[in-house]
Amino acid sequence: MQKNERYMTDNFPKMSFVGLDGILVQFSQEICENGNSAALAFRQEIEKKNHPYIIESSNSLTAAYFRIDIKIAAADSILNFFDDVLKEKNWYTSQLPSNRKLFTIPCVFGTDLAPQFEKVIKLAKLSRAQAISEFTRTKTRVMTIGFSPGQPYAGLLSEKWDVPRLAEVSKNVPKSALVCAIRQLIIFSNSTPTGWHHIGQTAFECFNSNRQQPILLNPGDEITFLEINPSELAQIKSNNSDGLGGVKISEIRT
Amino acid sequence: MLEVVSILGFSSFQDMGRNGFRSLGLSRSGAADYYAMAEGAALLDQSPNSTALELIGNGGTFNVLEDCMVALTGATMLASADQKPLAWNASHYLYKGNMLNLTTQQNGRYSYLHLRGGFKAPKVFNSCSAQPVAGIGQYTRPKDILAQLENKQDPIACQKIEPFNRFDLTTFRLVESFQTRLFNQETIERFIDTEFSIDNQSSRGGVKLTHTGSGFSTSNQLKILSDVIVPGDIQMTGSGQPFVLLADCQTMGGYPRIGCIIPPDLPAIAQLKPNKKVKFKFIAREEANRIVAEDAKSLEIIKRRCSAPIRDPEKMEDLLDFNLIDGAVWAKD
């Protein structure tokens, strides 16, 4: 609660423009779980109100984004509407979305498949076992889906994982890679150049158009990992047309 | 219906893109040059959202399997059917057995082949726009059959269109965005004073810019929280090198954005060829809104830009192609 008050006095929630046709409602400057829940709940509430000027919306880690149809109305004209909704309640104490799921994803840590693991655990001052237990014994929450189809940004890892992104971008980190930086982890939907540290390799495809549900993860879901070795990963990959990569999905009871 | 014989650059199906799915991480996608989509639609009397074939960097050769009507818009290319030249920014009838050849882009990077009735392409999340790097659709390959979605029979006349002026813009208009003020005033001023060059490392996701002098960055740049990205954003990578983000850009990212190009200038920067010089200027939101409204109005009256093809017998290779006699269109009728 103390933290909430601090954010409120720092002029959060705060509304800003994104380009000409977007409005961003930010709930905190730093990544934090109550800022994330606030952003998810606020977007859900605005979507419910079905405003005719809003073309689409999305969530980032601690903000809600709305794209306005500027052929009908200038983005400025929506600010008062948002301001009124913001005043309706304390968004920082919002509940997480319902029907949340836990994803347990098999993952190889380090080895040639994930070459930046050793360097990152040195930065984080952790042993291999300590580092892996952070991923296999704790659960991280999907804070948002973005960048590319179905791709989760999950957090928060413990403070030791507050490592900056690399200044030099790695050329091509493969699809389904587990990467981390600034207390967050991502599983890549597609191979991509990145400044994030490649620490693990899974066979879980965040987006697979062969599946009835191409995108499985939603904000609020939780992710944990099962450590496997490279030959076990190869075996999973040999029978992976649905791109599930051996994931186990269970309901989270609240 | 066409069969791809060869493709020289990159080519994919595009419509006006997918809206409403960015919360799932899906990019807006869609044609890099919306003016070209509108021009093609006006020429063929159909929706601008009809799927067209977008040709990047170069064209290709297509075997015409069925009589059909096409339109050619965007960056001008040398176009021919069975080696008889076809006018660009115009619609044409093609006949079974014709070999359509599109080559040598002249004034830009994105050219469009439109088919009357639209191309038939798989719809993913409510759009036929391909985004191969995101696992949606594929680039066009030899032997692909490019089929027609709607079988339109009623004959319409061939036309030409006066294209929107977008191929030689040198100063691009920006509005401030939520991260602009993460850059200090000195950096913003230096950015506005700098002349940039279009790099050849460009894609549907973004255009890389190069310049002499140091990069543009904010303090603590590598620890900024990832947040929303939109097409038009000018993003500074880790080394402070600007990228102009286009339709296939990701929905989120961590590198800070100094400003956002207004929508009507976006097709123009996408079209610029490597080594072209560009500068940026910030404009007020009110002015930007006014420009967007005018742009929307000029698109509403786009049909006024259409007219009958030039009938200069000196320039004519084949009288039939120009419908000199009566404006009729089906040569077989």
PDB file of N, CA and C in Angstrom, chain A residues 16-20 24 26 29-31 43 56-58 60-62 65 67 70-71 74 144-150 153 162 164-165 167 169 182 184 190 207 215, chain B residues 19-26 28 125 133-136 175-178 221-228 230 238 250-252 254-255 260 263 285 288-289 292 296:
ATOM      1  N   SER A  16      -0.514   9.974 -21.527  1.00  0.00           N
ATOM      2  CA  SER A  16       0.362  10.605 -22.528  1.00  0.00           C
ATOM      3  C   SER A  16      -0.096  10.170 -23.912  1.00  0.00           C
ATOM      4  N   PHE A  17       0.393  10.885 -24.911  1.00  0.00           N
ATOM      5  CA  PHE A  17       0.081  10.516 -26.289  1.00  0.00           C
ATOM      6  C   PHE A  17       1.121   9.550 -26.832  1.00  0.00           C
ATOM      7  N   VAL A  18       0.649   8.608 -27.641  1.00  0.00           N
ATOM      8  CA  VAL A  18       1.539   7.714 -28.384  1.00  0.00           C
ATOM      9  C   VAL A  18       1.325   8.056 -29.853  1.00  0.00           C
ATOM     10  N   GLY A  19       2.288   8.753 -30.451  1.00  0.00           N
ATOM     11  CA  GLY A  19       2.093   9.212 -31.818  1.00  0.00           C
ATOM     12  C   GLY A  19       0.878  10.124 -31.879  1.00  0.00           C
ATOM     13  N   LEU A  20       0.217  10.131 -33.031  1.00  0.00           N
ATOM     14  CA  LEU A  20      -0.906  11.054 -33.205  1.00  0.00           C
ATOM     15  C   LEU A  20      -2.227  10.458 -32.730  1.00  0.00           C
ATOM     16  N   LEU A  24      -1.675   6.559 -23.945  1.00  0.00           N
ATOM     17  CA  LEU A  24      -1.111   5.586 -23.025  1.00  0.00           C
ATOM     18  C   LEU A  24      -1.474   6.029 -21.611  1.00  0.00           C
ATOM     19  N   GLN A  26      -0.364   5.255 -18.048  1.00  0.00           N
ATOM     20  CA  GLN A  26       0.696   4.554 -17.322  1.00  0.00           C
ATOM     21  C   GLN A  26       0.375   4.547 -15.831  1.00  0.00           C
ATOM     22  N   GLN A  29       6.122   3.921 -13.246  1.00  0.00           N
ATOM     23  CA  GLN A  29       7.298   4.086 -14.086  1.00  0.00           C
ATOM     24  C   GLN A  29       8.159   2.836 -14.036  1.00  0.00           C
ATOM     25  N   GLU A  30       8.143   2.201 -12.844  1.00  0.00           N
ATOM     26  CA  GLU A  30       8.945   0.997 -12.678  1.00  0.00           C
ATOM     27  C   GLU A  30       8.021  -0.201 -12.815  1.00  0.00           C
ATOM     28  N   ILE A  31       8.652  -1.330 -13.098  1.00  0.00           N
ATOM     29  CA  ILE A  31       7.844  -2.533 -13.194  1.00  0.00           C
ATOM     30  C   ILE A  31       7.447  -2.976 -11.792  1.00  0.00           C
ATOM     31  N   ARG A  43      -7.730  -1.352 -18.630  1.00  0.00           N
ATOM     32  CA  ARG A  43      -8.024  -1.624 -20.043  1.00  0.00           C
ATOM     33  C   ARG A  43      -9.323  -2.429 -20.173  1.00  0.00           C
ATOM     34  N   GLU A  56      -8.727   0.063 -31.044  1.00  0.00           N
ATOM     35  CA  GLU A  56      -8.191  -1.118 -30.366  1.00  0.00           C
ATOM     36  C   GLU A  56      -7.383  -0.694 -29.159  1.00  0.00           C
ATOM     37  N   SER A  57      -7.066  -1.702 -28.335  1.00  0.00           N
ATOM     38  CA  SER A  57      -6.318  -1.398 -27.123  1.00  0.00           C
ATOM     39  C   SER A  57      -5.393  -2.554 -26.813  1.00  0.00           C
ATOM     40  N   SER A  58      -4.420  -2.297 -25.954  1.00  0.00           N
ATOM     41  CA  SER A  58      -3.542  -3.383 -25.517  1.00  0.00           C
ATOM     42  C   SER A  58      -2.935  -2.976 -24.183  1.00  0.00           C
ATOM     43  N   SER A  60       0.688  -2.881 -21.947  1.00  0.00           N
ATOM     44  CA  SER A  60       2.116  -3.135 -21.817  1.00  0.00           C
ATOM     45  C   SER A  60       2.332  -3.528 -20.359  1.00  0.00           C
ATOM     46  N   LEU A  61       3.538  -3.465 -19.860  1.00  0.00           N
ATOM     47  CA  LEU A  61       3.793  -4.009 -18.522  1.00  0.00           C
ATOM     48  C   LEU A  61       3.005  -3.293 -17.431  1.00  0.00           C
ATOM     49  N   THR A  62       3.036  -1.975 -17.450  1.00  0.00           N
ATOM     50  CA  THR A  62       2.352  -1.220 -16.389  1.00  0.00           C
ATOM     51  C   THR A  62       1.506  -0.107 -17.002  1.00  0.00           C
ATOM     52  N   TYR A  65      -2.892   0.897 -23.400  1.00  0.00           N
ATOM     53  CA  TYR A  65      -2.782   1.702 -24.620  1.00  0.00           C
ATOM     54  C   TYR A  65      -4.105   1.655 -25.365  1.00  0.00           C
ATOM     55  N   ARG A  67      -5.927   3.023 -29.088  1.00  0.00           N
ATOM     56  CA  ARG A  67      -5.784   3.700 -30.378  1.00  0.00           C
ATOM     57  C   ARG A  67      -7.128   4.300 -30.761  1.00  0.00           C
ATOM     58  N   ILE A  70      -8.906   8.734 -35.294  1.00  0.00           N
ATOM     59  CA  ILE A  70      -8.770  10.199 -35.384  1.00  0.00           C
ATOM     60  C   ILE A  70      -9.499  10.773 -36.592  1.00  0.00           C
ATOM     61  N   LYS A  71     -10.079   9.887 -37.418  1.00  0.00           N
ATOM     62  CA  LYS A  71     -10.938  10.422 -38.478  1.00  0.00           C
ATOM     63  C   LYS A  71     -12.261  10.880 -37.874  1.00  0.00           C
ATOM     64  N   ALA A  74     -10.288  13.807 -32.474  1.00  0.00           N
ATOM     65  CA  ALA A  74      -8.889  13.939 -32.075  1.00  0.00           C
ATOM     66  C   ALA A  74      -8.672  13.193 -30.764  1.00  0.00           C
ATOM     67  N   THR A 144       2.352  -9.139 -19.650  1.00  0.00           N
ATOM     68  CA  THR A 144       1.731  -8.682 -20.888  1.00  0.00           C
ATOM     69  C   THR A 144       2.127  -9.614 -22.020  1.00  0.00           C
ATOM     70  N   ILE A 145       1.361  -9.532 -23.115  1.00  0.00           N
ATOM     71  CA  ILE A 145       1.679 -10.254 -24.343  1.00  0.00           C
ATOM     72  C   ILE A 145       2.035  -9.188 -25.364  1.00  0.00           C
ATOM     73  N   GLY A 146       3.174  -9.341 -26.028  1.00  0.00           N
ATOM     74  CA  GLY A 146       3.512  -8.310 -27.007  1.00  0.00           C
ATOM     75  C   GLY A 146       4.805  -8.565 -27.724  1.00  0.00           C
ATOM     76  N   PHE A 147       5.211  -7.608 -28.536  1.00  0.00           N
ATOM     77  CA  PHE A 147       6.369  -7.641 -29.414  1.00  0.00           C
ATOM     78  C   PHE A 147       6.039  -8.430 -30.664  1.00  0.00           C
ATOM     79  N   SER A 148       5.752  -9.745 -30.478  1.00  0.00           N
ATOM     80  CA  SER A 148       5.308 -10.551 -31.624  1.00  0.00           C
ATOM     81  C   SER A 148       4.206 -11.502 -31.150  1.00  0.00           C
ATOM     82  N   PRO A 149       3.534 -12.202 -32.084  1.00  0.00           N
ATOM     83  CA  PRO A 149       2.312 -12.914 -31.702  1.00  0.00           C
ATOM     84  C   PRO A 149       2.466 -13.853 -30.506  1.00  0.00           C
ATOM     85  N   GLY A 150       1.649 -13.637 -29.488  1.00  0.00           N
ATOM     86  CA  GLY A 150       1.566 -14.539 -28.344  1.00  0.00           C
ATOM     87  C   GLY A 150       2.745 -14.515 -27.397  1.00  0.00           C
ATOM     88  N   TYR A 153       5.774 -11.414 -21.708  1.00  0.00           N
ATOM     89  CA  TYR A 153       6.759 -10.766 -20.845  1.00  0.00           C
ATOM     90  C   TYR A 153       6.347 -11.174 -19.431  1.00  0.00           C
ATOM     91  N   ASP A 162      18.204  -8.159 -11.897  1.00  0.00           N
ATOM     92  CA  ASP A 162      18.025  -6.824 -12.465  1.00  0.00           C
ATOM     93  C   ASP A 162      19.224  -6.479 -13.358  1.00  0.00           C
ATOM     94  N   PRO A 164      20.882  -5.289 -16.969  1.00  0.00           N
ATOM     95  CA  PRO A 164      20.460  -4.528 -18.156  1.00  0.00           C
ATOM     96  C   PRO A 164      20.519  -5.374 -19.426  1.00  0.00           C
ATOM     97  N   ARG A 165      19.790  -4.924 -20.455  1.00  0.00           N
ATOM     98  CA  ARG A 165      19.923  -5.558 -21.767  1.00  0.00           C
ATOM     99  C   ARG A 165      21.329  -5.326 -22.300  1.00  0.00           C
ATOM    100  N   ALA A 167      24.117  -3.967 -24.850  1.00  0.00           N
ATOM    101  CA  ALA A 167      24.166  -2.804 -25.744  1.00  0.00           C
ATOM    102  C   ALA A 167      24.263  -3.284 -27.188  1.00  0.00           C
ATOM    103  N   VAL A 169      23.311  -5.920 -29.981  1.00  0.00           N
ATOM    104  CA  VAL A 169      22.233  -6.860 -30.240  1.00  0.00           C
ATOM    105  C   VAL A 169      22.796  -8.181 -30.775  1.00  0.00           C
ATOM    106  N   ILE A 182      16.436  -7.167 -16.918  1.00  0.00           N
ATOM    107  CA  ILE A 182      15.667  -6.318 -15.993  1.00  0.00           C
ATOM    108  C   ILE A 182      14.507  -7.038 -15.285  1.00  0.00           C
ATOM    109  N   GLN A 184      12.869  -9.598 -15.857  1.00  0.00           N
ATOM    110  CA  GLN A 184      11.784 -10.198 -16.625  1.00  0.00           C
ATOM    111  C   GLN A 184      12.313 -11.325 -17.482  1.00  0.00           C
ATOM    112  N   ASN A 190       9.342 -16.013 -32.205  1.00  0.00           N
ATOM    113  CA  ASN A 190      10.044 -16.226 -33.470  1.00  0.00           C
ATOM    114  C   ASN A 190      11.508 -15.912 -33.253  1.00  0.00           C
ATOM    115  N   PHE A 207       3.158 -18.950 -30.594  1.00  0.00           N
ATOM    116  CA  PHE A 207       2.179 -18.772 -31.675  1.00  0.00           C
ATOM    117  C   PHE A 207       2.366 -19.913 -32.654  1.00  0.00           C
ATOM    118  N   ILE A 215      -2.736 -18.926 -29.998  1.00  0.00           N
ATOM    119  CA  ILE A 215      -2.103 -18.227 -28.877  1.00  0.00           C
ATOM    120  C   ILE A 215      -2.712 -18.731 -27.574  1.00  0.00           C
TER     121      ILE A 215
ATOM    122  N   ASN B  19      -6.455  -4.951 -37.529  1.00  0.00           N
ATOM    123  CA  ASN B  19      -6.715  -4.090 -36.383  1.00  0.00           C
ATOM    124  C   ASN B  19      -7.383  -4.913 -35.306  1.00  0.00           C
ATOM    125  N   GLY B  20      -7.096  -4.589 -34.075  1.00  0.00           N
ATOM    126  CA  GLY B  20      -7.841  -5.199 -32.980  1.00  0.00           C
ATOM    127  C   GLY B  20      -7.127  -6.380 -32.347  1.00  0.00           C
ATOM    128  N   PHE B  21      -5.928  -6.711 -32.808  1.00  0.00           N
ATOM    129  CA  PHE B  21      -5.244  -7.876 -32.253  1.00  0.00           C
ATOM    130  C   PHE B  21      -3.888  -7.537 -31.645  1.00  0.00           C
ATOM    131  N   ARG B  22      -3.618  -6.243 -31.440  1.00  0.00           N
ATOM    132  CA  ARG B  22      -2.305  -5.909 -30.895  1.00  0.00           C
ATOM    133  C   ARG B  22      -2.171  -6.401 -29.460  1.00  0.00           C
ATOM    134  N   SER B  23      -3.288  -6.616 -28.770  1.00  0.00           N
ATOM    135  CA  SER B  23      -3.188  -7.135 -27.403  1.00  0.00           C
ATOM    136  C   SER B  23      -2.685  -8.571 -27.392  1.00  0.00           C
ATOM    137  N   LEU B  24      -2.720  -9.247 -28.549  1.00  0.00           N
ATOM    138  CA  LEU B  24      -2.166 -10.606 -28.647  1.00  0.00           C
ATOM    139  C   LEU B  24      -0.759 -10.574 -29.229  1.00  0.00           C
ATOM    140  N   GLY B  25      -0.226  -9.375 -29.428  1.00  0.00           N
ATOM    141  CA  GLY B  25       1.134  -9.259 -29.958  1.00  0.00           C
ATOM    142  C   GLY B  25       1.192  -9.243 -31.471  1.00  0.00           C
ATOM    143  N   LEU B  26       0.042  -9.068 -32.130  1.00  0.00           N
ATOM    144  CA  LEU B  26       0.048  -9.066 -33.600  1.00  0.00           C
ATOM    145  C   LEU B  26       0.238  -7.650 -34.133  1.00  0.00           C
ATOM    146  N   ARG B  28       0.280  -4.475 -36.779  1.00  0.00           N
ATOM    147  CA  ARG B  28      -0.791  -3.951 -37.633  1.00  0.00           C
ATOM    148  C   ARG B  28      -0.645  -4.491 -39.055  1.00  0.00           C
ATOM    149  N   PHE B 125      -6.353 -13.952 -38.344  1.00  0.00           N
ATOM    150  CA  PHE B 125      -6.751 -12.854 -37.471  1.00  0.00           C
ATOM    151  C   PHE B 125      -7.312 -11.698 -38.301  1.00  0.00           C
ATOM    152  N   VAL B 133       8.010 -13.232 -41.052  1.00  0.00           N
ATOM    153  CA  VAL B 133       8.887 -13.312 -39.878  1.00  0.00           C
ATOM    154  C   VAL B 133       8.112 -13.577 -38.594  1.00  0.00           C
ATOM    155  N   ALA B 134       6.801 -13.285 -38.601  1.00  0.00           N
ATOM    156  CA  ALA B 134       5.993 -13.554 -37.404  1.00  0.00           C
ATOM    157  C   ALA B 134       5.250 -14.879 -37.518  1.00  0.00           C
ATOM    158  N   GLY B 135       5.532 -15.633 -38.587  1.00  0.00           N
ATOM    159  CA  GLY B 135       4.866 -16.923 -38.754  1.00  0.00           C
ATOM    160  C   GLY B 135       3.486 -16.815 -39.384  1.00  0.00           C
ATOM    161  N   ILE B 136       3.206 -15.691 -40.050  1.00  0.00           N
ATOM    162  CA  ILE B 136       1.912 -15.511 -40.713  1.00  0.00           C
ATOM    163  C   ILE B 136       2.142 -15.406 -42.216  1.00  0.00           C
ATOM    164  N   VAL B 175       5.237  14.105 -34.640  1.00  0.00           N
ATOM    165  CA  VAL B 175       4.656  14.650 -33.413  1.00  0.00           C
ATOM    166  C   VAL B 175       5.417  14.053 -32.239  1.00  0.00           C
ATOM    167  N   GLU B 176       5.383  14.786 -31.124  1.00  0.00           N
ATOM    168  CA  GLU B 176       6.013  14.258 -29.911  1.00  0.00           C
ATOM    169  C   GLU B 176       5.217  13.061 -29.439  1.00  0.00           C
ATOM    170  N   SER B 177       5.919  12.122 -28.819  1.00  0.00           N
ATOM    171  CA  SER B 177       5.269  10.947 -28.286  1.00  0.00           C
ATOM    172  C   SER B 177       5.695  10.788 -26.832  1.00  0.00           C
ATOM    173  N   PHE B 178       5.170   9.760 -26.160  1.00  0.00           N
ATOM    174  CA  PHE B 178       5.347   9.720 -24.697  1.00  0.00           C
ATOM    175  C   PHE B 178       6.796   9.595 -24.234  1.00  0.00           C
ATOM    176  N   GLN B 221      19.431   4.155 -20.911  1.00  0.00           N
ATOM    177  CA  GLN B 221      18.636   3.649 -22.027  1.00  0.00           C
ATOM    178  C   GLN B 221      18.394   2.136 -21.978  1.00  0.00           C
ATOM    179  N   LEU B 222      19.370   1.381 -21.459  1.00  0.00           N
ATOM    180  CA  LEU B 222      19.252  -0.076 -21.519  1.00  0.00           C
ATOM    181  C   LEU B 222      18.324  -0.631 -20.437  1.00  0.00           C
ATOM    182  N   LYS B 223      17.848   0.235 -19.553  1.00  0.00           N
ATOM    183  CA  LYS B 223      16.955  -0.259 -18.502  1.00  0.00           C
ATOM    184  C   LYS B 223      15.551   0.329 -18.596  1.00  0.00           C
ATOM    185  N   ILE B 224      15.247   1.013 -19.696  1.00  0.00           N
ATOM    186  CA  ILE B 224      13.889   1.542 -19.869  1.00  0.00           C
ATOM    187  C   ILE B 224      12.915   0.383 -20.033  1.00  0.00           C
ATOM    188  N   LEU B 225      11.778   0.500 -19.379  1.00  0.00           N
ATOM    189  CA  LEU B 225      10.752  -0.529 -19.455  1.00  0.00           C
ATOM    190  C   LEU B 225      10.235  -0.665 -20.886  1.00  0.00           C
ATOM    191  N   SER B 226      10.057  -1.905 -21.342  1.00  0.00           N
ATOM    192  CA  SER B 226       9.453  -2.107 -22.661  1.00  0.00           C
ATOM    193  C   SER B 226       8.044  -1.535 -22.649  1.00  0.00           C
ATOM    194  N   ASP B 227       7.696  -0.830 -23.687  1.00  0.00           N
ATOM    195  CA  ASP B 227       6.344  -0.282 -23.763  1.00  0.00           C
ATOM    196  C   ASP B 227       5.858  -0.276 -25.208  1.00  0.00           C
ATOM    197  N   VAL B 228       4.631   0.229 -25.433  1.00  0.00           N
ATOM    198  CA  VAL B 228       4.018   0.111 -26.760  1.00  0.00           C
ATOM    199  C   VAL B 228       4.833   0.810 -27.849  1.00  0.00           C
ATOM    200  N   VAL B 230       4.387   1.897 -32.057  1.00  0.00           N
ATOM    201  CA  VAL B 230       3.426   2.024 -33.162  1.00  0.00           C
ATOM    202  C   VAL B 230       4.168   2.363 -34.452  1.00  0.00           C
ATOM    203  N   GLY B 238      20.383   0.462 -29.302  1.00  0.00           N
ATOM    204  CA  GLY B 238      21.366   0.547 -28.234  1.00  0.00           C
ATOM    205  C   GLY B 238      22.515   1.495 -28.550  1.00  0.00           C
ATOM    206  N   GLN B 250       7.145  -4.571 -34.321  1.00  0.00           N
ATOM    207  CA  GLN B 250       6.624  -5.280 -33.158  1.00  0.00           C
ATOM    208  C   GLN B 250       5.674  -4.375 -32.385  1.00  0.00           C
ATOM    209  N   THR B 251       4.897  -4.971 -31.480  1.00  0.00           N
ATOM    210  CA  THR B 251       3.923  -4.168 -30.732  1.00  0.00           C
ATOM    211  C   THR B 251       4.525  -3.531 -29.485  1.00  0.00           C
ATOM    212  N   MET B 252       5.688  -4.058 -29.036  1.00  0.00           N
ATOM    213  CA  MET B 252       6.327  -3.524 -27.830  1.00  0.00           C
ATOM    214  C   MET B 252       7.820  -3.507 -28.020  1.00  0.00           C
ATOM    215  N   GLY B 254      11.815  -1.939 -26.057  1.00  0.00           N
ATOM    216  CA  GLY B 254      12.458  -1.210 -24.972  1.00  0.00           C
ATOM    217  C   GLY B 254      13.278  -0.018 -25.403  1.00  0.00           C
ATOM    218  N   TYR B 255      13.652   0.049 -26.683  1.00  0.00           N
ATOM    219  CA  TYR B 255      14.480   1.173 -27.094  1.00  0.00           C
ATOM    220  C   TYR B 255      13.620   2.431 -27.204  1.00  0.00           C
ATOM    221  N   CYS B 260       7.183  10.471 -33.495  1.00  0.00           N
ATOM    222  CA  CYS B 260       6.393   9.580 -34.344  1.00  0.00           C
ATOM    223  C   CYS B 260       6.024  10.307 -35.633  1.00  0.00           C
ATOM    224  N   PRO B 263       0.909   9.817 -39.943  1.00  0.00           N
ATOM    225  CA  PRO B 263       0.539   8.757 -40.892  1.00  0.00           C
ATOM    226  C   PRO B 263       0.687   9.137 -42.376  1.00  0.00           C
ATOM    227  N   ARG B 285       0.341  19.051 -32.565  1.00  0.00           N
ATOM    228  CA  ARG B 285      -0.696  18.033 -32.770  1.00  0.00           C
ATOM    229  C   ARG B 285      -1.875  18.575 -33.562  1.00  0.00           C
ATOM    230  N   ALA B 288      -0.992  18.508 -37.144  1.00  0.00           N
ATOM    231  CA  ALA B 288      -0.960  17.120 -37.607  1.00  0.00           C
ATOM    232  C   ALA B 288      -2.379  16.591 -37.818  1.00  0.00           C
ATOM    233  N   ASN B 289      -3.272  16.905 -36.886  1.00  0.00           N
ATOM    234  CA  ASN B 289      -4.664  16.466 -37.026  1.00  0.00           C
ATOM    235  C   ASN B 289      -5.300  17.053 -38.279  1.00  0.00           C
ATOM    236  N   VAL B 292      -3.992  15.205 -41.345  1.00  0.00           N
ATOM    237  CA  VAL B 292      -4.613  13.879 -41.457  1.00  0.00           C
ATOM    238  C   VAL B 292      -6.041  14.007 -41.996  1.00  0.00           C
ATOM    239  N   ALA B 296      -7.467  12.383 -45.442  1.00  0.00           N
ATOM    240  CA  ALA B 296      -8.645  11.506 -45.503  1.00  0.00           C
ATOM    241  C   ALA B 296      -9.622  12.020 -46.552  1.00  0.00           C
TER     242      ALA B 296
END
